[in-house]
Tab-separated table of C-alpha atoms in Angstrom:
chain	number	residue	atom	x	y	z
A	1	MET	CA	56.018	59.377	56.195
A	2	SER	CA	57.340	62.183	58.414
A	3	PRO	CA	55.684	62.798	61.802
A	4	ALA	CA	53.167	65.597	62.091
A	5	PRO	CA	54.580	68.872	63.372
A	6	PRO	CA	53.803	69.737	67.004
A	7	THR	CA	50.653	71.796	67.462
A	8	GLN	CA	50.533	74.976	69.474
A	9	ALA	CA	47.727	74.649	72.025
A	10	PRO	CA	46.841	77.369	74.535
A	11	PRO	CA	48.975	77.165	77.669
A	12	ILE	CA	47.289	75.467	80.637
A	13	SER	CA	47.716	76.252	84.300
A	14	PHE	CA	45.930	73.983	86.751
A	15	GLU	CA	46.472	76.745	89.303
A	16	ASP	CA	44.061	79.065	87.494
A	17	THR	CA	41.215	79.097	89.993
A	18	ARG	CA	39.329	81.819	88.112
A	19	VAL	CA	38.669	79.312	85.324
A	20	ALA	CA	38.378	76.306	87.660
A	21	PHE	CA	35.530	77.797	89.692
A	22	ALA	CA	33.924	80.017	87.076
A	23	SER	CA	30.631	78.134	87.408
A	24	LYS	CA	30.386	78.543	91.188
A	25	SER	CA	28.757	81.452	92.970
A	26	ASP	CA	30.363	82.868	96.114
A	27	ALA	CA	27.824	80.984	98.225
A	28	GLN	CA	28.492	77.678	96.437
A	29	LEU	CA	32.209	78.183	96.870
A	30	ARG	CA	31.875	78.778	100.616
A	31	LYS	CA	29.707	75.671	100.928
A	32	ALA	CA	32.301	73.530	99.126
A	33	TYR	CA	35.011	75.084	101.294
A	34	ALA	CA	33.199	74.012	104.459
A	35	LEU	CA	32.650	70.474	103.140
A	36	PHE	CA	36.289	69.885	102.169
A	37	ALA	CA	37.431	71.429	105.438
A	38	ALA	CA	35.332	68.811	107.231
A	39	MET	CA	36.694	66.017	105.026
A	40	ASN	CA	40.236	67.013	105.973
A	41	ASN	CA	39.406	65.772	109.472
A	42	GLY	CA	39.759	61.982	109.463
A	43	SER	CA	38.113	61.388	112.821
A	44	LEU	CA	35.204	63.643	111.860
A	45	VAL	CA	34.702	61.719	108.599
A	46	LYS	CA	34.743	58.407	110.447
A	47	THR	CA	32.256	59.569	113.079
A	48	GLY	CA	30.039	61.388	110.586
A	49	SER	CA	29.902	58.395	108.216
A	50	GLY	CA	28.668	56.168	111.025
A	51	LEU	CA	26.080	58.695	112.109
A	52	MET	CA	24.754	59.149	108.557
A	53	LYS	CA	24.352	55.408	108.033
A	54	THR	CA	22.582	54.997	111.363
A	55	ALA	CA	20.285	57.972	110.820
A	56	LEU	CA	19.269	56.702	107.367
A	57	LYS	CA	18.695	53.213	108.696
A	58	TRP	CA	16.409	54.532	111.436
A	59	GLY	CA	14.705	56.972	109.080
A	60	LEU	CA	15.382	59.981	111.306
A	61	PRO	CA	13.503	63.093	110.057
A	62	GLY	CA	15.628	65.528	108.071
A	63	THR	CA	18.508	63.102	107.489
A	64	LYS	CA	17.953	62.717	103.766
A	65	PHE	CA	17.532	66.487	103.341
A	66	LEU	CA	20.813	67.197	105.148
A	67	ILE	CA	22.753	64.602	103.164
A	68	LYS	CA	21.218	65.628	99.838
A	69	HIS	CA	22.140	69.277	100.371
A	70	SER	CA	25.699	68.633	101.527
A	71	ILE	CA	27.910	65.701	100.454
A	72	PHE	CA	25.337	64.339	97.949
A	73	GLU	CA	25.040	67.702	96.226
A	74	GLN	CA	28.835	67.994	95.991
A	75	PHE	CA	29.455	64.598	94.404
A	76	CYS	CA	26.162	63.535	92.744
A	77	GLY	CA	23.921	64.927	90.029
A	78	GLY	CA	20.568	63.949	91.511
A	79	GLU	CA	18.430	60.951	92.348
A	80	THR	CA	17.218	60.386	88.778
A	81	ILE	CA	18.354	61.018	85.213
A	82	ALA	CA	15.857	63.886	85.002
A	83	GLU	CA	17.355	65.542	88.097
A	84	CYS	CA	20.827	65.304	86.503
A	85	ARG	CA	19.833	67.339	83.455
A	86	ALA	CA	20.351	70.704	85.125
A	87	VAL	CA	23.902	69.719	86.112
A	88	SER	CA	24.604	68.376	82.630
A	89	GLU	CA	23.367	71.600	81.046
A	90	GLU	CA	25.483	73.680	83.431
A	91	LEU	CA	28.617	71.656	82.675
A	92	GLY	CA	27.821	71.936	78.978
A	93	LYS	CA	28.020	75.725	79.181
A	94	TYR	CA	31.739	75.256	79.850
A	95	ASN	CA	32.186	72.604	77.129
A	96	ILE	CA	32.377	69.820	79.712
A	97	GLY	CA	30.606	66.560	79.015
A	98	THR	CA	28.644	64.464	81.487
A	99	ILE	CA	28.969	60.719	82.099
A	100	LEU	CA	25.819	59.529	83.861
A	101	ASP	CA	26.934	56.951	86.421
A	102	TYR	CA	24.128	54.924	88.016
A	103	SER	CA	25.751	54.368	91.407
A	104	VAL	CA	23.264	51.990	93.016
A	105	GLU	CA	24.756	48.698	94.166
A	106	GLY	CA	22.604	45.763	93.078
A	107	GLU	CA	20.987	43.068	95.186
A	108	GLY	CA	22.553	40.168	93.302
A	109	ASN	CA	19.463	38.618	91.710
A	110	ASP	CA	17.931	38.529	88.229
A	111	ARG	CA	15.345	41.154	89.041
A	112	SER	CA	18.075	43.530	90.231
A	113	TYR	CA	20.260	42.777	87.189
A	114	ASP	CA	17.371	43.476	84.818
A	115	ARG	CA	16.522	46.695	86.627
A	116	THR	CA	20.136	47.863	86.360
A	117	ARG	CA	20.259	46.932	82.657
A	118	ASP	CA	17.114	48.967	82.029
A	119	GLU	CA	18.571	51.970	83.885
A	120	ILE	CA	21.797	51.829	81.871
A	121	LEU	CA	19.749	51.604	78.668
A	122	ALA	CA	17.989	54.776	79.819
A	123	THR	CA	21.359	56.530	80.283
A	124	ILE	CA	22.356	55.512	76.750
A	125	ASP	CA	19.089	56.885	75.404
A	126	GLU	CA	19.660	60.096	77.369
A	127	ALA	CA	23.168	60.381	75.927
A	128	HIS	CA	21.734	59.939	72.447
A	129	ARG	CA	19.297	62.820	73.022
A	130	SER	CA	21.797	65.175	74.689
A	131	LYS	CA	24.756	66.903	73.078
A	132	HIS	CA	26.344	67.136	76.549
A	133	ILE	CA	26.649	63.391	77.313
A	134	PRO	CA	29.488	61.780	75.327
A	135	PHE	CA	29.647	58.477	77.256
A	136	SER	CA	27.570	55.990	79.209
A	137	VAL	CA	29.076	53.587	81.759
A	138	PHE	CA	28.258	50.388	83.613
A	139	LYS	CA	29.770	47.724	85.832
A	140	VAL	CA	29.422	44.125	84.650
A	141	THR	CA	28.655	43.081	88.242
A	142	GLY	CA	25.557	45.278	88.031
A	143	VAL	CA	24.114	42.834	85.486
A	144	ALA	CA	25.964	39.586	86.267
A	145	ASN	CA	26.626	37.251	89.192
A	146	VAL	CA	30.061	37.863	90.736
A	147	ALA	CA	30.527	34.266	91.877
A	148	ILE	CA	29.960	32.971	88.349
A	149	LEU	CA	32.399	35.507	86.862
A	150	GLU	CA	34.986	34.404	89.409
A	151	LYS	CA	34.339	30.718	88.753
A	152	ILE	CA	34.846	31.217	85.003
A	153	GLN	CA	38.180	32.978	85.584
A	154	ALA	CA	39.305	30.181	87.907
A	155	GLY	CA	38.592	27.653	85.153
A	156	GLN	CA	35.952	25.831	87.162
A	157	PRO	CA	33.060	24.179	85.308
A	158	LEU	CA	29.645	25.797	85.635
A	159	THR	CA	26.506	23.955	86.604
A	160	ALA	CA	23.629	24.009	84.131
A	161	SER	CA	21.853	26.720	86.106
A	162	GLU	CA	25.064	28.789	86.366
A	163	ALA	CA	25.668	28.465	82.630
A	164	ALA	CA	22.110	29.636	81.958
A	165	ALA	CA	22.525	32.564	84.373
A	166	HIS	CA	25.774	33.557	82.691
A	167	ALA	CA	24.165	33.394	79.265
A	168	GLN	CA	21.517	35.810	80.553
A	169	ALA	CA	24.253	38.108	81.865
A	170	VAL	CA	26.034	38.095	78.503
A	171	ALA	CA	22.719	38.909	76.831
A	172	ARG	CA	22.273	41.897	79.169
A	173	VAL	CA	25.753	43.186	78.337
A	174	ASP	CA	25.102	42.650	74.625
A	175	SER	CA	21.835	44.582	74.829
A	176	LEU	CA	23.696	47.553	76.332
A	177	CYS	CA	26.429	47.471	73.694
A	178	ALA	CA	23.883	47.033	70.901
A	179	ARG	CA	21.928	50.086	72.068
A	180	ALA	CA	25.128	52.113	72.364
A	181	HIS	CA	26.133	51.071	68.842
A	182	GLN	CA	22.673	51.872	67.506
A	183	HIS	CA	22.850	55.415	68.903
A	184	GLY	CA	26.587	55.998	68.399
A	185	VAL	CA	27.119	56.459	72.144
A	186	ARG	CA	30.496	55.471	73.619
A	187	LEU	CA	30.111	52.951	76.454
A	188	PHE	CA	32.627	52.468	79.261
A	189	VAL	CA	32.862	49.034	80.889
A	190	ASP	CA	34.233	49.744	84.365
A	191	ALA	CA	37.118	47.732	85.817
A	192	GLU	CA	36.567	45.606	88.904
A	193	GLU	CA	38.493	43.203	91.168
A	194	SER	CA	41.375	41.220	89.647
A	195	TRP	CA	40.009	37.769	90.533
A	196	PHE	CA	37.272	38.149	87.935
A	197	GLN	CA	38.558	41.049	85.807
A	198	HIS	CA	39.914	38.704	83.119
A	199	THR	CA	36.380	37.355	82.619
A	200	ILE	CA	35.169	40.949	82.187
A	201	ASP	CA	38.048	41.690	79.787
A	202	LEU	CA	37.204	38.755	77.537
A	203	LEU	CA	33.511	39.652	77.483
A	204	THR	CA	34.350	43.281	76.696
A	205	TYR	CA	36.694	42.291	73.868
A	206	ASP	CA	33.956	40.110	72.401
A	207	MET	CA	31.713	43.182	72.409
A	208	MET	CA	34.461	45.300	70.840
A	209	ALA	CA	34.893	42.764	68.045
A	210	LYS	CA	31.152	42.922	67.408
A	211	TYR	CA	30.452	46.652	67.776
A	212	ASN	CA	33.766	48.514	67.249
A	213	ARG	CA	34.130	47.885	63.523
A	214	GLU	CA	33.684	51.524	62.485
A	215	THR	CA	34.849	53.347	65.641
A	216	ALA	CA	35.384	52.746	69.351
A	217	ILE	CA	31.917	52.312	70.873
A	218	VAL	CA	32.751	49.807	73.636
A	219	TRP	CA	35.618	50.851	75.933
A	220	ASN	CA	37.471	48.707	78.455
A	221	THR	CA	38.960	50.134	81.655
A	222	TYR	CA	42.573	49.503	82.701
A	223	GLN	CA	43.532	49.934	86.366
A	224	LEU	CA	47.210	50.804	86.156
A	225	TYR	CA	47.999	50.255	89.793
A	226	ARG	CA	48.075	46.636	88.563
A	227	HIS	CA	51.502	45.876	87.120
A	228	ASP	CA	50.131	43.719	84.263
A	229	ARG	CA	47.616	46.155	82.761
A	230	LEU	CA	49.802	47.788	80.109
A	231	GLU	CA	50.647	44.301	78.865
A	232	ALA	CA	46.905	43.555	78.721
A	233	LEU	CA	46.279	46.769	76.768
A	234	LYS	CA	49.040	45.972	74.286
A	235	ALA	CA	47.670	42.465	73.771
A	236	ALA	CA	44.163	43.873	73.225
A	237	HIS	CA	45.549	46.292	70.650
A	238	ASP	CA	47.385	43.536	68.781
A	239	VAL	CA	44.272	41.358	68.591
A	240	ALA	CA	42.112	44.297	67.470
A	241	ALA	CA	44.609	45.319	64.789
A	242	GLU	CA	44.694	41.754	63.463
A	243	ALA	CA	40.908	41.358	63.573
A	244	GLY	CA	40.100	44.803	62.192
A	245	TYR	CA	38.256	46.533	65.022
A	246	TYR	CA	38.973	49.496	67.309
A	247	VAL	CA	39.899	49.601	71.001
A	248	GLY	CA	38.438	52.054	73.482
A	249	ALA	CA	40.715	52.378	76.508
A	250	LYS	CA	39.904	54.244	79.686
A	251	LEU	CA	43.030	54.527	81.824
A	252	VAL	CA	42.653	54.896	85.585
A	253	ARG	CA	45.005	54.305	88.470
A	254	GLY	CA	42.623	52.018	90.367
A	255	ALA	CA	39.987	51.712	93.057
A	256	TYR	CA	40.501	48.520	95.086
A	257	MET	CA	44.110	48.651	96.307
A	258	GLU	CA	43.626	47.647	99.946
A	259	LYS	CA	41.119	44.926	99.022
A	260	GLU	CA	43.409	43.540	96.306
A	261	THR	CA	46.334	43.352	98.714
A	262	ARG	CA	44.248	41.703	101.432
A	263	VAL	CA	42.740	39.074	99.128
A	264	ALA	CA	46.145	38.258	97.609
A	265	GLN	CA	47.500	37.620	101.102
A	266	GLN	CA	44.478	35.540	102.087
A	267	ARG	CA	44.584	33.397	98.958
A	268	GLY	CA	48.353	33.103	98.793
A	269	TYR	CA	49.090	34.552	95.357
A	270	PRO	CA	51.391	37.463	94.403
A	271	ASN	CA	49.935	40.919	94.950
A	272	PRO	CA	48.856	42.289	91.540
A	273	ILE	CA	49.334	45.882	92.745
A	274	ASN	CA	52.481	47.862	91.945
A	275	PRO	CA	54.855	48.055	94.914
A	276	THR	CA	54.900	51.876	95.011
A	277	LYS	CA	52.854	54.836	93.824
A	278	GLN	CA	55.869	55.879	91.744
A	279	ASN	CA	55.648	52.576	89.850
A	280	THR	CA	51.947	53.190	89.221
A	281	ASP	CA	52.566	56.743	88.036
A	282	ALA	CA	55.313	55.562	85.673
A	283	LEU	CA	53.110	52.778	84.276
A	284	TYR	CA	50.180	55.172	83.823
A	285	ASP	CA	52.318	57.643	81.905
A	286	GLU	CA	53.855	54.870	79.800
A	287	SER	CA	50.325	53.723	78.943
A	288	LEU	CA	49.397	57.245	77.838
A	289	ARG	CA	52.417	57.251	75.543
A	290	TYR	CA	51.451	53.873	74.114
A	291	CYS	CA	47.885	54.961	73.391
A	292	VAL	CA	48.892	58.227	71.719
A	293	ALA	CA	51.393	56.299	69.593
A	294	HIS	CA	48.597	53.945	68.469
A	295	LEU	CA	45.665	56.307	67.943
A	296	ASP	CA	45.063	54.759	64.544
A	297	ARG	CA	43.508	51.849	66.453
A	298	ILE	CA	43.012	53.079	70.054
A	299	SER	CA	40.736	55.797	71.436
A	300	LEU	CA	41.809	57.023	74.861
A	301	CYS	CA	40.201	58.467	77.972
A	302	ALA	CA	42.544	59.554	80.749
A	303	GLY	CA	40.401	59.101	83.846
A	304	THR	CA	42.674	60.786	86.339
A	305	HIS	CA	42.916	63.490	88.974
A	306	ASN	CA	46.694	63.553	88.593
A	307	GLU	CA	47.907	66.889	87.329
A	308	ALA	CA	51.270	65.650	86.038
A	309	SER	CA	49.697	62.880	83.951
A	310	SER	CA	47.051	65.245	82.587
A	311	LEU	CA	49.705	67.771	81.585
A	312	LEU	CA	51.812	64.998	80.039
A	313	LEU	CA	48.912	63.950	77.832
A	314	THR	CA	48.475	67.501	76.532
A	315	HIS	CA	52.198	67.561	75.678
A	316	LEU	CA	52.030	64.144	73.979
A	317	MET	CA	49.136	65.370	71.867
A	318	GLN	CA	51.037	68.481	70.838
A	319	GLN	CA	54.138	66.455	69.975
A	320	ALA	CA	52.005	64.125	67.844
A	321	GLY	CA	50.510	67.079	65.969
A	322	LEU	CA	47.034	66.539	67.393
A	323	VAL	CA	44.599	69.377	67.937
A	324	PRO	CA	43.246	69.623	71.540
A	325	GLY	CA	39.770	68.528	70.442
A	326	ASP	CA	40.861	65.343	68.664
A	327	PRO	CA	37.808	63.051	69.055
A	328	ARG	CA	39.974	60.054	69.981
A	329	VAL	CA	41.336	61.619	73.177
A	330	TRP	CA	39.377	62.478	76.324
A	331	PHE	CA	40.026	63.526	79.908
A	332	ALA	CA	37.634	62.664	82.748
A	333	GLN	CA	37.325	63.432	86.453
A	334	LEU	CA	34.726	62.780	89.121
A	335	TYR	CA	32.045	65.393	89.632
A	336	GLY	CA	32.795	67.547	92.653
A	337	MET	CA	36.546	67.059	92.484
A	338	SER	CA	39.507	68.413	90.517
A	339	ASP	CA	37.644	71.247	88.834
A	340	ASN	CA	41.048	72.869	88.353
A	341	LEU	CA	41.824	70.106	85.841
A	342	THR	CA	38.435	69.741	84.164
A	343	TYR	CA	37.602	73.405	83.621
A	344	ASN	CA	41.092	74.470	82.571
A	345	LEU	CA	41.395	71.573	80.109
A	346	ALA	CA	37.975	72.352	78.654
A	347	ASN	CA	38.839	76.044	78.482
A	348	ALA	CA	41.896	75.140	76.393
A	349	GLY	CA	39.772	73.110	73.976
A	350	TYR	CA	40.448	69.562	75.207
A	351	ASN	CA	37.648	66.984	75.344
A	352	THR	CA	36.683	66.672	79.003
A	353	ALA	CA	33.885	65.047	80.949
A	354	LYS	CA	32.712	64.612	84.516
A	355	TYR	CA	31.578	61.303	85.960
A	356	LEU	CA	28.191	62.229	87.405
A	357	PRO	CA	26.888	59.625	89.879
A	358	TYR	CA	23.162	59.516	90.552
A	359	GLY	CA	20.570	57.427	92.380
A	360	PRO	CA	18.415	57.539	95.521
A	361	VAL	CA	20.277	59.131	98.432
A	362	ALA	CA	20.229	56.025	100.628
A	363	ALA	CA	21.277	53.794	97.721
A	364	VAL	CA	24.332	55.886	96.765
A	365	MET	CA	25.575	56.198	100.345
A	366	PRO	CA	28.270	53.515	99.781
A	367	TYR	CA	29.611	55.646	96.915
A	368	LEU	CA	29.500	58.838	98.983
A	369	LEU	CA	31.230	57.211	101.936
A	370	ARG	CA	33.982	55.952	99.632
A	371	ARG	CA	34.462	59.504	98.358
A	372	ALA	CA	34.735	60.759	101.934
A	373	ASP	CA	37.137	57.980	102.909
A	374	GLU	CA	39.270	58.408	99.794
A	375	ASN	CA	39.477	62.163	100.180
A	376	THR	CA	40.674	61.639	103.731
A	377	ALA	CA	43.053	58.806	102.832
A	378	ILE	CA	44.576	60.111	99.593
A	379	ALA	CA	47.557	62.176	100.561
A	380	GLY	CA	46.726	65.803	100.018
A	381	GLN	CA	43.547	65.333	97.927
A	382	SER	CA	41.128	67.019	100.313
A	383	SER	CA	43.793	69.523	101.226
A	384	ARG	CA	44.379	70.213	97.548
A	385	GLU	CA	40.685	70.880	96.886
A	386	PHE	CA	40.432	72.904	100.085
A	387	LEU	CA	43.437	75.083	99.261
A	388	LEU	CA	42.318	75.755	95.693
A	389	ILE	CA	38.868	76.831	96.877
A	390	GLN	CA	40.488	78.965	99.558
A	391	LYS	CA	42.709	80.557	96.914
A	392	GLU	CA	39.695	81.407	94.732
A	393	ILE	CA	37.756	82.890	97.663
A	394	ARG	CA	40.720	85.129	98.418
A	395	ARG	CA	41.064	86.100	94.756
A	396	ARG	CA	37.391	87.114	94.651
A	397	GLN	CA	37.693	89.092	97.861
A	398	GLY	CA	40.541	91.076	96.377
A	399	ARG	CA	38.941	91.752	92.995
């Protein structure tokens, strides 16, 4: 059978700020400009983060209002699912999907796990009702005990109470996947730290075997700053092909690099992280190629803010004869960042979505502080956002 002829998709420029910021008013653009300008200043971010945490802890008047109408507003959809609807509708106007991401870190007890399960079930129900929400997402550690997950991966026997607790955790995960399957909602299982990720992988593959018989409902996440993740993806594909189910694969670069390196040193095992960013980029792009070559069995979401990888995926799709809106291929970025990718991809007809974190302001502060730290630490990320916004402001001034 001869390969499909390349498709001709509209050309994409991630420099097109007119498209990237089409949804933002002049006032919103200036506000974002000021925020990213502040985040370019590492010492300011460090000082400001400490002040915000202290002010929230002491309950200083006006603190929540200031946070909610600055960094929270930039990176989060609201405090509840209902508050996120306006953002989801706005994104939907530009053919951009929403991924509701409950970003509250649990308390590590059964009551907390059950509460998180119920909230994720609510996001799945919301996705079922809305044409603008193509995915739901959860972390296994939101519904399961980390120490038990780690103990299982280490091959240590569980006590009777630990085994019972783990059975409850598996039941929570199953209830989420069952609801997603019932409603036809795709469900991302987020990746976590390597010392219990294999336990998460095995649980996720069990759910795939159960619920991915017709299409990819349950999706695993592969952090490709780990040098073994493409091998893991290939092995998952081989098992799925043999067993007759589909694989959902969300590809990301990764979120725990410094922690992974530190723990590997402390525990005396080889660092699972690629030695250089170039190695990670090469592995990510190789993984994209593998997924596109195996779309008969794999559905793919490129969760990346990397322009070169995003452009590569559009080229791979064209070479494979795929239309931009092929339902098996998605792009995703975090809300509040990389609008030049999201909006231009959506404008060209590609399936795109924004991760939209939500939760009470105080409860999502760890997430917000990570965004601030990452934007400061990632070479050029804040500067990139800042310069694109600056470019659009200048374009509008000269119109």
